[in-house]
PDB file of C-alpha atoms in Angstrom:
ATOM      1  CA  UNK A   1      42.060 -16.419 -32.482  1.00  0.00           C
ATOM      2  CA  UNK A   2      45.492 -17.548 -33.585  1.00  0.00           C
ATOM      3  CA  UNK A   3      47.441 -20.788 -33.466  1.00  0.00           C
ATOM      4  CA  UNK A   4      49.708 -21.248 -30.471  1.00  0.00           C
ATOM      5  CA  UNK A   5      53.240 -20.356 -31.622  1.00  0.00           C
ATOM      6  CA  UNK A   6      54.954 -22.576 -29.041  1.00  0.00           C
ATOM      7  CA  UNK A   7      53.144 -25.669 -30.268  1.00  0.00           C
ATOM      8  CA  UNK A   8      53.683 -24.571 -33.868  1.00  0.00           C
ATOM      9  CA  UNK A   9      57.464 -24.628 -33.403  1.00  0.00           C
ATOM     10  CA  UNK A  10      57.274 -27.798 -31.298  1.00  0.00           C
ATOM     11  CA  UNK A  11      55.346 -29.657 -33.996  1.00  0.00           C
ATOM     12  CA  UNK A  12      57.521 -28.285 -36.785  1.00  0.00           C
ATOM     13  CA  UNK A  13      60.958 -28.982 -35.302  1.00  0.00           C
ATOM     14  CA  UNK A  14      60.490 -31.911 -32.879  1.00  0.00           C
ATOM     15  CA  UNK A  15      61.537 -34.530 -35.456  1.00  0.00           C
ATOM     16  CA  UNK A  16      64.677 -32.521 -36.215  1.00  0.00           C
ATOM     17  CA  UNK A  17      65.532 -32.575 -32.504  1.00  0.00           C
ATOM     18  CA  UNK A  18      64.885 -36.310 -32.284  1.00  0.00           C
ATOM     19  CA  UNK A  19      67.066 -37.010 -35.324  1.00  0.00           C
ATOM     20  CA  UNK A  20      69.930 -34.898 -33.932  1.00  0.00           C
ATOM     21  CA  UNK A  21      69.682 -36.644 -30.550  1.00  0.00           C
ATOM     22  CA  UNK A  22      69.692 -40.102 -32.172  1.00  0.00           C
ATOM     23  CA  UNK A  23      72.648 -39.151 -34.381  1.00  0.00           C
ATOM     24  CA  UNK A  24      74.589 -38.068 -31.275  1.00  0.00           C
ATOM     25  CA  UNK A  25      73.734 -41.367 -29.551  1.00  0.00           C
ATOM     26  CA  UNK A  26      74.902 -43.286 -32.625  1.00  0.00           C
ATOM     27  CA  UNK A  27      78.203 -41.394 -32.709  1.00  0.00           C
ATOM     28  CA  UNK A  28      78.803 -41.814 -28.968  1.00  0.00           C
ATOM     29  CA  UNK A  29      77.952 -45.528 -29.125  1.00  0.00           C
ATOM     30  CA  UNK A  30      80.690 -45.970 -31.726  1.00  0.00           C
ATOM     31  CA  UNK A  31      83.382 -43.574 -30.480  1.00  0.00           C
ATOM     32  CA  UNK A  32      83.022 -43.971 -26.726  1.00  0.00           C
ATOM     33  CA  UNK A  33      80.751 -46.931 -25.953  1.00  0.00           C
ATOM     34  CA  UNK A  34      81.997 -47.105 -22.367  1.00  0.00           C
ATOM     35  CA  UNK A  35      80.093 -43.868 -21.659  1.00  0.00           C
ATOM     36  CA  UNK A  36      76.840 -45.724 -22.223  1.00  0.00           C
ATOM     37  CA  UNK A  37      75.574 -48.120 -19.562  1.00  0.00           C
ATOM     38  CA  UNK A  38      73.083 -50.859 -20.377  1.00  0.00           C
ATOM     39  CA  UNK A  39      71.645 -52.924 -17.506  1.00  0.00           C
ATOM     40  CA  UNK A  40      74.465 -51.790 -15.239  1.00  0.00           C
ATOM     41  CA  UNK A  41      77.170 -52.950 -17.659  1.00  0.00           C
ATOM     42  CA  UNK A  42      79.369 -50.572 -19.624  1.00  0.00           C
ATOM     43  CA  UNK A  43      78.553 -50.602 -23.316  1.00  0.00           C
ATOM     44  CA  UNK A  44      80.667 -52.363 -25.905  1.00  0.00           C
ATOM     45  CA  UNK A  45      81.347 -51.156 -29.428  1.00  0.00           C
ATOM     46  CA  UNK A  46      78.670 -52.741 -31.567  1.00  0.00           C
ATOM     47  CA  UNK A  47      78.199 -51.930 -35.227  1.00  0.00           C
ATOM     48  CA  UNK A  48      74.590 -53.125 -35.247  1.00  0.00           C
ATOM     49  CA  UNK A  49      73.558 -50.788 -32.395  1.00  0.00           C
ATOM     50  CA  UNK A  50      75.296 -47.852 -34.067  1.00  0.00           C
ATOM     51  CA  UNK A  51      73.644 -48.596 -37.409  1.00  0.00           C
ATOM     52  CA  UNK A  52      70.184 -48.920 -35.863  1.00  0.00           C
ATOM     53  CA  UNK A  53      70.464 -45.555 -34.099  1.00  0.00           C
ATOM     54  CA  UNK A  54      71.895 -43.941 -37.238  1.00  0.00           C
ATOM     55  CA  UNK A  55      69.164 -45.412 -39.444  1.00  0.00           C
ATOM     56  CA  UNK A  56      66.387 -44.199 -37.154  1.00  0.00           C
ATOM     57  CA  UNK A  57      68.051 -40.759 -37.052  1.00  0.00           C
ATOM     58  CA  UNK A  58      68.146 -40.599 -40.867  1.00  0.00           C
ATOM     59  CA  UNK A  59      64.511 -41.713 -41.130  1.00  0.00           C
ATOM     60  CA  UNK A  60      63.426 -39.093 -38.558  1.00  0.00           C
ATOM     61  CA  UNK A  61      65.357 -36.422 -40.487  1.00  0.00           C
ATOM     62  CA  UNK A  62      63.772 -37.446 -43.797  1.00  0.00           C
ATOM     63  CA  UNK A  63      60.288 -37.344 -42.278  1.00  0.00           C
ATOM     64  CA  UNK A  64      61.140 -33.892 -40.882  1.00  0.00           C
ATOM     65  CA  UNK A  65      62.105 -32.728 -44.389  1.00  0.00           C
ATOM     66  CA  UNK A  66      58.815 -34.081 -45.760  1.00  0.00           C
ATOM     67  CA  UNK A  67      56.464 -32.464 -43.234  1.00  0.00           C
ATOM     68  CA  UNK A  68      58.194 -29.242 -42.141  1.00  0.00           C
ATOM     69  CA  UNK A  69      56.508 -27.139 -44.834  1.00  0.00           C
ATOM     70  CA  UNK A  70      53.019 -28.377 -43.982  1.00  0.00           C
ATOM     71  CA  UNK A  71      52.769 -26.423 -40.716  1.00  0.00           C
ATOM     72  CA  UNK A  72      51.350 -22.903 -40.611  1.00  0.00           C
ATOM     73  CA  UNK A  73      50.064 -20.358 -38.159  1.00  0.00           C
ATOM     74  CA  UNK A  74      46.370 -19.764 -38.770  1.00  0.00           C
ATOM     75  CA  UNK A  75      44.269 -16.902 -37.458  1.00  0.00           C
ATOM     76  CA  UNK A  76      40.541 -17.545 -37.523  1.00  0.00           C
ATOM     77  CA  UNK A  77      37.868 -14.885 -37.581  1.00  0.00           C
ATOM     78  CA  UNK A  78      34.131 -14.992 -38.171  1.00  0.00           C
ATOM     79  CA  UNK A  79      34.506 -14.010 -41.832  1.00  0.00           C
ATOM     80  CA  UNK A  80      38.144 -14.674 -42.778  1.00  0.00           C
ATOM     81  CA  UNK A  81      40.922 -17.172 -42.307  1.00  0.00           C
ATOM     82  CA  UNK A  82      44.470 -15.773 -42.301  1.00  0.00           C
ATOM     83  CA  UNK A  83      47.197 -18.287 -43.069  1.00  0.00           C
ATOM     84  CA  UNK A  84      50.854 -17.488 -42.338  1.00  0.00           C
ATOM     85  CA  UNK A  85      52.726 -20.129 -44.292  1.00  0.00           C
ATOM     86  CA  UNK A  86      56.329 -20.136 -45.588  1.00  0.00           C
ATOM     87  CA  UNK A  87      56.778 -16.399 -45.005  1.00  0.00           C
ATOM     88  CA  UNK A  88      53.591 -15.434 -46.823  1.00  0.00           C
ATOM     89  CA  UNK A  89      50.344 -14.149 -45.374  1.00  0.00           C
ATOM     90  CA  UNK A  90      47.176 -15.184 -47.148  1.00  0.00           C
ATOM     91  CA  UNK A  91      43.685 -14.043 -46.152  1.00  0.00           C
ATOM     92  CA  UNK A  92      40.760 -16.063 -47.466  1.00  0.00           C
ATOM     93  CA  UNK A  93      37.045 -16.239 -46.838  1.00  0.00           C
ATOM     94  CA  UNK A  94      35.513 -19.173 -44.993  1.00  0.00           C
ATOM     95  CA  UNK A  95      33.654 -19.915 -48.230  1.00  0.00           C
ATOM     96  CA  UNK A  96      36.974 -20.763 -49.914  1.00  0.00           C
ATOM     97  CA  UNK A  97      37.742 -23.468 -47.346  1.00  0.00           C
ATOM     98  CA  UNK A  98      37.145 -26.944 -48.730  1.00  0.00           C
ATOM     99  CA  UNK A  99      37.962 -28.978 -45.619  1.00  0.00           C
ATOM    100  CA  UNK A 100      38.921 -28.453 -41.991  1.00  0.00           C
ATOM    101  CA  UNK A 101      39.487 -31.645 -40.049  1.00  0.00           C
ATOM    102  CA  UNK A 102      40.893 -32.558 -36.647  1.00  0.00           C
ATOM    103  CA  UNK A 103      43.772 -35.040 -36.826  1.00  0.00           C
ATOM    104  CA  UNK A 104      43.169 -37.657 -34.142  1.00  0.00           C
ATOM    105  CA  UNK A 105      45.742 -39.149 -31.731  1.00  0.00           C
ATOM    106  CA  UNK A 106      47.912 -36.000 -31.722  1.00  0.00           C
ATOM    107  CA  UNK A 107      48.111 -33.767 -28.650  1.00  0.00           C
ATOM    108  CA  UNK A 108      47.540 -30.791 -28.453  1.00  0.00           C
ATOM    109  CA  UNK A 109      44.846 -30.642 -31.166  1.00  0.00           C
ATOM    110  CA  UNK A 110      46.206 -30.453 -34.708  1.00  0.00           C
ATOM    111  CA  UNK A 111      43.966 -29.613 -37.663  1.00  0.00           C
ATOM    112  CA  UNK A 112      44.385 -29.878 -41.390  1.00  0.00           C
ATOM    113  CA  UNK A 113      42.875 -27.330 -43.723  1.00  0.00           C
ATOM    114  CA  UNK A 114      42.507 -27.439 -47.482  1.00  0.00           C
ATOM    115  CA  UNK A 115      41.533 -24.489 -49.660  1.00  0.00           C
ATOM    116  CA  UNK A 116      39.422 -24.930 -52.796  1.00  0.00           C
ATOM    117  CA  UNK A 117      41.965 -23.349 -55.184  1.00  0.00           C
ATOM    118  CA  UNK A 118      44.909 -25.371 -53.859  1.00  0.00           C
ATOM    119  CA  UNK A 119      45.812 -29.050 -53.650  1.00  0.00           C
ATOM    120  CA  UNK A 120      48.050 -28.342 -50.662  1.00  0.00           C
ATOM    121  CA  UNK A 121      47.016 -29.416 -47.171  1.00  0.00           C
ATOM    122  CA  UNK A 122      48.156 -27.175 -44.325  1.00  0.00           C
ATOM    123  CA  UNK A 123      48.385 -28.271 -40.695  1.00  0.00           C
ATOM    124  CA  UNK A 124      47.781 -25.917 -37.785  1.00  0.00           C
ATOM    125  CA  UNK A 125      47.294 -26.252 -34.066  1.00  0.00           C
ATOM    126  CA  UNK A 126      45.003 -24.636 -31.524  1.00  0.00           C
ATOM    127  CA  UNK A 127      45.456 -24.012 -27.827  1.00  0.00           C
ATOM    128  CA  UNK A 128      46.092 -26.887 -25.468  1.00  0.00           C
ATOM    129  CA  UNK A 129      42.485 -27.190 -24.265  1.00  0.00           C
ATOM    130  CA  UNK A 130      41.317 -30.679 -25.120  1.00  0.00           C
ATOM    131  CA  UNK A 131      39.897 -33.899 -23.783  1.00  0.00           C
ATOM    132  CA  UNK A 132      41.524 -37.196 -24.697  1.00  0.00           C
ATOM    133  CA  UNK A 133      39.560 -40.419 -24.475  1.00  0.00           C
ATOM    134  CA  UNK A 134      41.476 -43.560 -25.493  1.00  0.00           C
ATOM    135  CA  UNK A 135      43.621 -41.461 -27.797  1.00  0.00           C
ATOM    136  CA  UNK A 136      40.730 -39.682 -29.484  1.00  0.00           C
ATOM    137  CA  UNK A 137      40.921 -35.916 -29.115  1.00  0.00           C
ATOM    138  CA  UNK A 138      38.040 -33.528 -28.465  1.00  0.00           C
ATOM    139  CA  UNK A 139      39.138 -29.900 -28.892  1.00  0.00           C
ATOM    140  CA  UNK A 140      37.550 -27.662 -26.244  1.00  0.00           C
ATOM    141  CA  UNK A 141      39.451 -24.456 -27.083  1.00  0.00           C
ATOM    142  CA  UNK A 142      37.744 -21.302 -28.361  1.00  0.00           C
ATOM    143  CA  UNK A 143      39.366 -21.842 -31.747  1.00  0.00           C
ATOM    144  CA  UNK A 144      38.057 -25.409 -31.835  1.00  0.00           C
ATOM    145  CA  UNK A 145      34.559 -24.182 -30.990  1.00  0.00           C
ATOM    146  CA  UNK A 146      34.711 -21.638 -33.848  1.00  0.00           C
ATOM    147  CA  UNK A 147      35.849 -24.369 -36.260  1.00  0.00           C
ATOM    148  CA  UNK A 148      32.936 -26.606 -35.205  1.00  0.00           C
ATOM    149  CA  UNK A 149      30.502 -23.713 -35.603  1.00  0.00           C
ATOM    150  CA  UNK A 150      31.781 -22.795 -39.099  1.00  0.00           C
ATOM    151  CA  UNK A 151      31.787 -26.425 -40.235  1.00  0.00           C
ATOM    152  CA  UNK A 152      28.178 -26.740 -39.133  1.00  0.00           C
ATOM    153  CA  UNK A 153      27.107 -23.425 -40.723  1.00  0.00           C
ATOM    154  CA  UNK A 154      28.910 -23.891 -44.043  1.00  0.00           C
ATOM    155  CA  UNK A 155      28.671 -27.673 -44.363  1.00  0.00           C
ATOM    156  CA  UNK A 156      32.420 -28.118 -44.619  1.00  0.00           C
TER     157      UNK A 156
END
């Protein structure tokens, strides 16, 4: 079972897309404010509005730079875990896994995994089979079931 590649790229690059979109809105609000309509009125050039959009765009871009290298594609088997991260493939045993934990309030399910030899935490996703109750996620995918089974067997 392998991570869903579509969601992998969506998680990895969504903040970049948001920051680009907000930067475009900031530029348009300064250069051509009449193209923007607010409450039925054409927009007026406002430095504060432009700065707010630009600041949020910069913050989203900085957060993107911080988290983009945390995402990986993970392939889970009964004996091994294969991690495709930053152009490298690494196969480890389930016994080398220190922690596998579901990150709540994120849809589709996103997990974090930490290996015993490394301080690095890697994030990976499963398929989009889940139940959400008040924001809490219950992963019902096959990959999620295997993770639950291995956590129970190995005491992770």
